[in-house]
Tab-separated table of C-alpha atoms in Angstrom:
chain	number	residue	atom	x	y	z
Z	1	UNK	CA	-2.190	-69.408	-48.668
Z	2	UNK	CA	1.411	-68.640	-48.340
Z	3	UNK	CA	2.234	-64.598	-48.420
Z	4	UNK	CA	6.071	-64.203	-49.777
Z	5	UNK	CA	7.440	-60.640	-48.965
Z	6	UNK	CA	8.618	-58.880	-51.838
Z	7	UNK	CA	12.235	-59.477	-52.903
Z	8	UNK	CA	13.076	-55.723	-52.658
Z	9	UNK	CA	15.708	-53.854	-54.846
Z	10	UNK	CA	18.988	-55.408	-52.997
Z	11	UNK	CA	17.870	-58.975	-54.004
Z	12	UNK	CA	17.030	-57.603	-57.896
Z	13	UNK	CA	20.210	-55.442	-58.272
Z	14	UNK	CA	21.966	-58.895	-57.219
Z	15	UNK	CA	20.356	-60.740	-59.543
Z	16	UNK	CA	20.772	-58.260	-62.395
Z	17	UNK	CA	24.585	-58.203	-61.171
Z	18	UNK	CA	24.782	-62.072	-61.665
Z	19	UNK	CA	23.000	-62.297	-64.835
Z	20	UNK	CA	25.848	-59.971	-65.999
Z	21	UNK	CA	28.729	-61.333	-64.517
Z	22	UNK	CA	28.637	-65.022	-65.599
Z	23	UNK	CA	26.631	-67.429	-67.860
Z	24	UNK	CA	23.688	-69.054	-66.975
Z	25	UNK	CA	24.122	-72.580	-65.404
Z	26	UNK	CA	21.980	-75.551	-67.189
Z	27	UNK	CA	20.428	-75.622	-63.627
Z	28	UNK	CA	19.324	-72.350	-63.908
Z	29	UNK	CA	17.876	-72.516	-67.124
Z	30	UNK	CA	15.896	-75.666	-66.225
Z	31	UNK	CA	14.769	-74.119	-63.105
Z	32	UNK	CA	13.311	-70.766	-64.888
Z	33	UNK	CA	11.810	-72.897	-67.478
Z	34	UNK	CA	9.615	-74.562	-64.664
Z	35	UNK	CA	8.654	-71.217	-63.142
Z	36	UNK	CA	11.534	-70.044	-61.218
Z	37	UNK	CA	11.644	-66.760	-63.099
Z	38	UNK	CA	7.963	-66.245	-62.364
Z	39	UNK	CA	8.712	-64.049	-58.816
Z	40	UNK	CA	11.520	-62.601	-60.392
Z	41	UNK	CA	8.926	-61.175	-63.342
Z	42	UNK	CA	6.159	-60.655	-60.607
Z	43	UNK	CA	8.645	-58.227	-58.705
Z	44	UNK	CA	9.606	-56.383	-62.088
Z	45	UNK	CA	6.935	-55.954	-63.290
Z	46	UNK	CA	5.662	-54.046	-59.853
Z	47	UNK	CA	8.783	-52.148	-60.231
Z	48	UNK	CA	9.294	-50.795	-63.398
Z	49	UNK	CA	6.131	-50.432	-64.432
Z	50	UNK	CA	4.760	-50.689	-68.270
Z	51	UNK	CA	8.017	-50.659	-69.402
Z	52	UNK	CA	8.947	-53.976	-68.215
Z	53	UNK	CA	5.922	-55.716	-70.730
Z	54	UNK	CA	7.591	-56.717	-73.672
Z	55	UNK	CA	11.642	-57.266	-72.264
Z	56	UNK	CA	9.944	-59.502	-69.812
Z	57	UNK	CA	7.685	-61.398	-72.735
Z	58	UNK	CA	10.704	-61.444	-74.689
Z	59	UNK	CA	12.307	-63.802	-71.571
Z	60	UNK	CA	8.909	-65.555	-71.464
Z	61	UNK	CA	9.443	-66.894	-75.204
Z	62	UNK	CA	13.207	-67.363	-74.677
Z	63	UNK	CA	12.075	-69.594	-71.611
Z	64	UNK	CA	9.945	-72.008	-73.854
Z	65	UNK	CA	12.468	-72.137	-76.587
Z	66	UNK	CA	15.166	-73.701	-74.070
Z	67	UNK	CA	12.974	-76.331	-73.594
Z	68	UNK	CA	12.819	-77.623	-77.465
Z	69	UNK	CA	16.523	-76.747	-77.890
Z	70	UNK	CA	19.496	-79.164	-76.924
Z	71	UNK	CA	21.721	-77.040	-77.418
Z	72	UNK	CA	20.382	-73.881	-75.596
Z	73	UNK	CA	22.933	-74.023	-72.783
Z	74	UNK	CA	25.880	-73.394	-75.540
Z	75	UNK	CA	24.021	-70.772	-77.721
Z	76	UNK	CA	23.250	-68.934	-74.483
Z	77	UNK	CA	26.769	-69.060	-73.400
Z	78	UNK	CA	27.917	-68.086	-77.167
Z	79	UNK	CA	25.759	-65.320	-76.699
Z	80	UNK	CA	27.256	-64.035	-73.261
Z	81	UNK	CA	30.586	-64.415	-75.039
Z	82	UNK	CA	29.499	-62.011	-78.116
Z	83	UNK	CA	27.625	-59.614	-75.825
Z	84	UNK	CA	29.954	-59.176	-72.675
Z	85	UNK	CA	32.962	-61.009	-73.267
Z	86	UNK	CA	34.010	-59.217	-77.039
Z	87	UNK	CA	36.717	-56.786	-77.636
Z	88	UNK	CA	37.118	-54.776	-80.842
Z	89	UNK	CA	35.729	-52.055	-82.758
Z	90	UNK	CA	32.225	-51.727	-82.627
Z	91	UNK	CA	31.543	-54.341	-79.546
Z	92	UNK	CA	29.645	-53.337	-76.115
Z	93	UNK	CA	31.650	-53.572	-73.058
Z	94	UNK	CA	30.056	-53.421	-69.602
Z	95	UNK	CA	32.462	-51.473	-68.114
Z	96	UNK	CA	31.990	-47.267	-67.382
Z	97	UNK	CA	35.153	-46.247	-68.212
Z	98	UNK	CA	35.180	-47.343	-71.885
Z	99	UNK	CA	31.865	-45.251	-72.132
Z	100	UNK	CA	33.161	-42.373	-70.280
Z	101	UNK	CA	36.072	-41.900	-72.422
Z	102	UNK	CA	34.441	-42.597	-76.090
Z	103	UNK	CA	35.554	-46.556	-76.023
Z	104	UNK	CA	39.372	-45.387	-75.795
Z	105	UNK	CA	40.449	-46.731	-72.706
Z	106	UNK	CA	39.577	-49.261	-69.778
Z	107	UNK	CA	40.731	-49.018	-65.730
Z	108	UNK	CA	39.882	-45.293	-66.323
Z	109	UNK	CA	38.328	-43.072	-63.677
Z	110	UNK	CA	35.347	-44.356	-63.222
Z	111	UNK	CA	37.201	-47.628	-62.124
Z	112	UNK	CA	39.248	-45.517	-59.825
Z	113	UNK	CA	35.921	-44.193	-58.216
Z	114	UNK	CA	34.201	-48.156	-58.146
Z	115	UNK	CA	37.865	-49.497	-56.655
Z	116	UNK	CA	37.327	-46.913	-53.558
Z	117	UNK	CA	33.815	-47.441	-53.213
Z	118	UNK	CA	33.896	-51.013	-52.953
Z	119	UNK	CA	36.863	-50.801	-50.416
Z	120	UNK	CA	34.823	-48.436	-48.249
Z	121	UNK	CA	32.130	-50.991	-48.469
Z	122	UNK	CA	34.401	-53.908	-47.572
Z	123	UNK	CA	33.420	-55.776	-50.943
Z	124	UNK	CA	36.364	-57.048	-52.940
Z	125	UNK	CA	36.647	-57.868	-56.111
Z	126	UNK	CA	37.396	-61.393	-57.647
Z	127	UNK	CA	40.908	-61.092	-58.570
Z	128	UNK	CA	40.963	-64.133	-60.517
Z	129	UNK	CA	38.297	-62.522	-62.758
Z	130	UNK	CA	40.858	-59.664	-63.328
Z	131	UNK	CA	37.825	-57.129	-64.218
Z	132	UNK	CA	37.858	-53.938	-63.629
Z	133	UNK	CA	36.087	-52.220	-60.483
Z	134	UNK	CA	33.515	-50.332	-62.561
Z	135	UNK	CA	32.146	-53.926	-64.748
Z	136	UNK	CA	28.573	-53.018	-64.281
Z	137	UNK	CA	27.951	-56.078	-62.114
Z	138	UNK	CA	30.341	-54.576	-59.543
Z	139	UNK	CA	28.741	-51.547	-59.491
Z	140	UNK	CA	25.333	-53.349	-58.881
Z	141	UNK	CA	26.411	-55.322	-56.127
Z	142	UNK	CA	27.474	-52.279	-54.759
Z	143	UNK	CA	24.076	-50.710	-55.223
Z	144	UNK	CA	22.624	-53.432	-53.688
Z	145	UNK	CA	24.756	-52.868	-50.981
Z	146	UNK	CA	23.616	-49.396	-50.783
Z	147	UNK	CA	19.988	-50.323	-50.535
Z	148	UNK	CA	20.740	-52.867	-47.880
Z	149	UNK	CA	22.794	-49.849	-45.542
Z	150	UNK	CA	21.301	-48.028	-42.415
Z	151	UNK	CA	23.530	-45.502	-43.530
Z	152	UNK	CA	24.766	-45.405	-46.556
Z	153	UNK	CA	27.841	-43.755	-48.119
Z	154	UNK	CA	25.367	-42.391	-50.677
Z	155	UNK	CA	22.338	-42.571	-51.388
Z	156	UNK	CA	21.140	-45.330	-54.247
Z	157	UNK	CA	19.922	-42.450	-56.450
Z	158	UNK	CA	22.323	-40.672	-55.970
Z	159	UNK	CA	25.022	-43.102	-57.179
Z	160	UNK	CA	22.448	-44.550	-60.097
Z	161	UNK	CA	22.578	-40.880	-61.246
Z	162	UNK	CA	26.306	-40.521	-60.921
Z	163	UNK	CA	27.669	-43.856	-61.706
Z	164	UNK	CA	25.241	-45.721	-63.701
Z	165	UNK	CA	22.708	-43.595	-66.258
Z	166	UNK	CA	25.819	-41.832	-67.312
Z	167	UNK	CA	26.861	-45.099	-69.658
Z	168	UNK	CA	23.950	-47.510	-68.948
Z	169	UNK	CA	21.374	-46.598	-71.720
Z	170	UNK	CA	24.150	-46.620	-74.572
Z	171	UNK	CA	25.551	-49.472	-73.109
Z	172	UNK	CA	21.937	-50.898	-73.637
Z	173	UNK	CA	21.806	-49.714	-77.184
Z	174	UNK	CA	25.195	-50.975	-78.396
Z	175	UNK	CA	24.105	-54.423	-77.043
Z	176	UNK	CA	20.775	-54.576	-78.938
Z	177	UNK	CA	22.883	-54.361	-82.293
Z	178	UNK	CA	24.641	-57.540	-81.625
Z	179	UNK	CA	23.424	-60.316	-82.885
Z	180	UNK	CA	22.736	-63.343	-81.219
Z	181	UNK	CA	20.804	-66.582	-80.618
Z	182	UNK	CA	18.434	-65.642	-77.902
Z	183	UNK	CA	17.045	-62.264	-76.817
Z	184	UNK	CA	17.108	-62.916	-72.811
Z	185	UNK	CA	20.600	-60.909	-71.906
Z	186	UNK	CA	19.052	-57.895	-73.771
Z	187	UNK	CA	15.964	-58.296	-72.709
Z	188	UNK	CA	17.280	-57.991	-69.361
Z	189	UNK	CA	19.223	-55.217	-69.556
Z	190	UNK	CA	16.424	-53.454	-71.052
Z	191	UNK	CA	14.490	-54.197	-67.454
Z	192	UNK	CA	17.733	-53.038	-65.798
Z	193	UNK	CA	17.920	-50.012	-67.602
Z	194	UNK	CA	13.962	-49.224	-67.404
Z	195	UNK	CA	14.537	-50.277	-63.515
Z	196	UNK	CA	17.329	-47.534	-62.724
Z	197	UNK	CA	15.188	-45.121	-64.508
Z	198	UNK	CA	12.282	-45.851	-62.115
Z	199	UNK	CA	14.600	-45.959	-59.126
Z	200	UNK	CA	16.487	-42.459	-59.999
Z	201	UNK	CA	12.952	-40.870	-59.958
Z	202	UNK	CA	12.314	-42.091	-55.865
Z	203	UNK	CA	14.119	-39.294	-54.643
């Protein structure tokens, strides 16, 4: 019997960066309807704890309504769009700075902080996304680079305390009161947030 190591917190933190970042490919939805989410949920689960029960059986049933739905791929993509991609009064933005200043202003300090870190880390940022440094899947990436670090800048629980559970539960909350299709981004972000929770706690 074949013994897979675990996929440890850098490979997670990149996948909860991705998720984030761009829409789910139809290849990707085919391939964790055929059990390619099943180590992802394995891992999780062993992470987070309880907690991660009912996001991750809220993916589960997402999973096997793909499969009866032709047009999953756009209604998941609609809901990225709504979720992520909004901008207005009363929509959830996954960047620190519009938490950190009360949803007034973007490219704030928080951004100013990411933009540094991620130069110090030699990780640039897309410039044909045109985000700004603190979009929570940058700062993830970074984390993961963090974890991945003989010697890091920072510790990781130090900067998920700093940088990250200072927005990331409201962030969490305002995106539950959207409505969409499909339950699967919020669903996730719920394991991300229960995740950083666990991981601040290692200390």
């Amino acid at each position: 019997m074949e013994i897979k190591a675990p996929l440890g917190p850098a490979v997670l933190c990149e996948w909860f960066a991705g998720v984030f970042f761009r829409e789910l490919t139809r290849e990707q939805m085919q391939n964790y309807g055929v059990g390619g989410f099943d180590r992802l949920a394995a891992e999780l689960d062993q992470a987070i704890g309880p907690p991660s029960v009912g996001p991750l059986e809220e993916i589960k049933g997402d999973l096997k309504r793909w499969q009866k739905a032709p047009s999953a791929e756009l209604e998941l993509a609609a809901d990225f769009a709504a979720l992520f991609l909004a901008n207005g009064v009363g929509c959830a933005m996954p960047y620190a700075s519009f938490y950190e200043t009360g949803g007034k202003r973007l490219f704030d300090k928080p951004h100013h902080r990411m933009a540094r870190r991620l130069e110090a880390a030699g990780l640039t940022v897309d410039v044909d996304a045109r985000e700004p440094a603190d979009h929570l899947s940058f700062q993830l990436t970074y984390l993961a680079e963090l974890y991945l670090a003989q010697q890091p800048p920072e510790t990781p629980e130090e900067f998920i305390r700093l940088e990250l559970l200072t927005w990331v539960p409201k962030f969490t909350r305002d995106v539950a009161a959207v409505p969409t299709t499909y339950g699967f981004h919020k669903a996730v972000l719920k394991l991300l947030n229960a995740y950083l929770q666990q991981a601040a706690r290692r200390a």
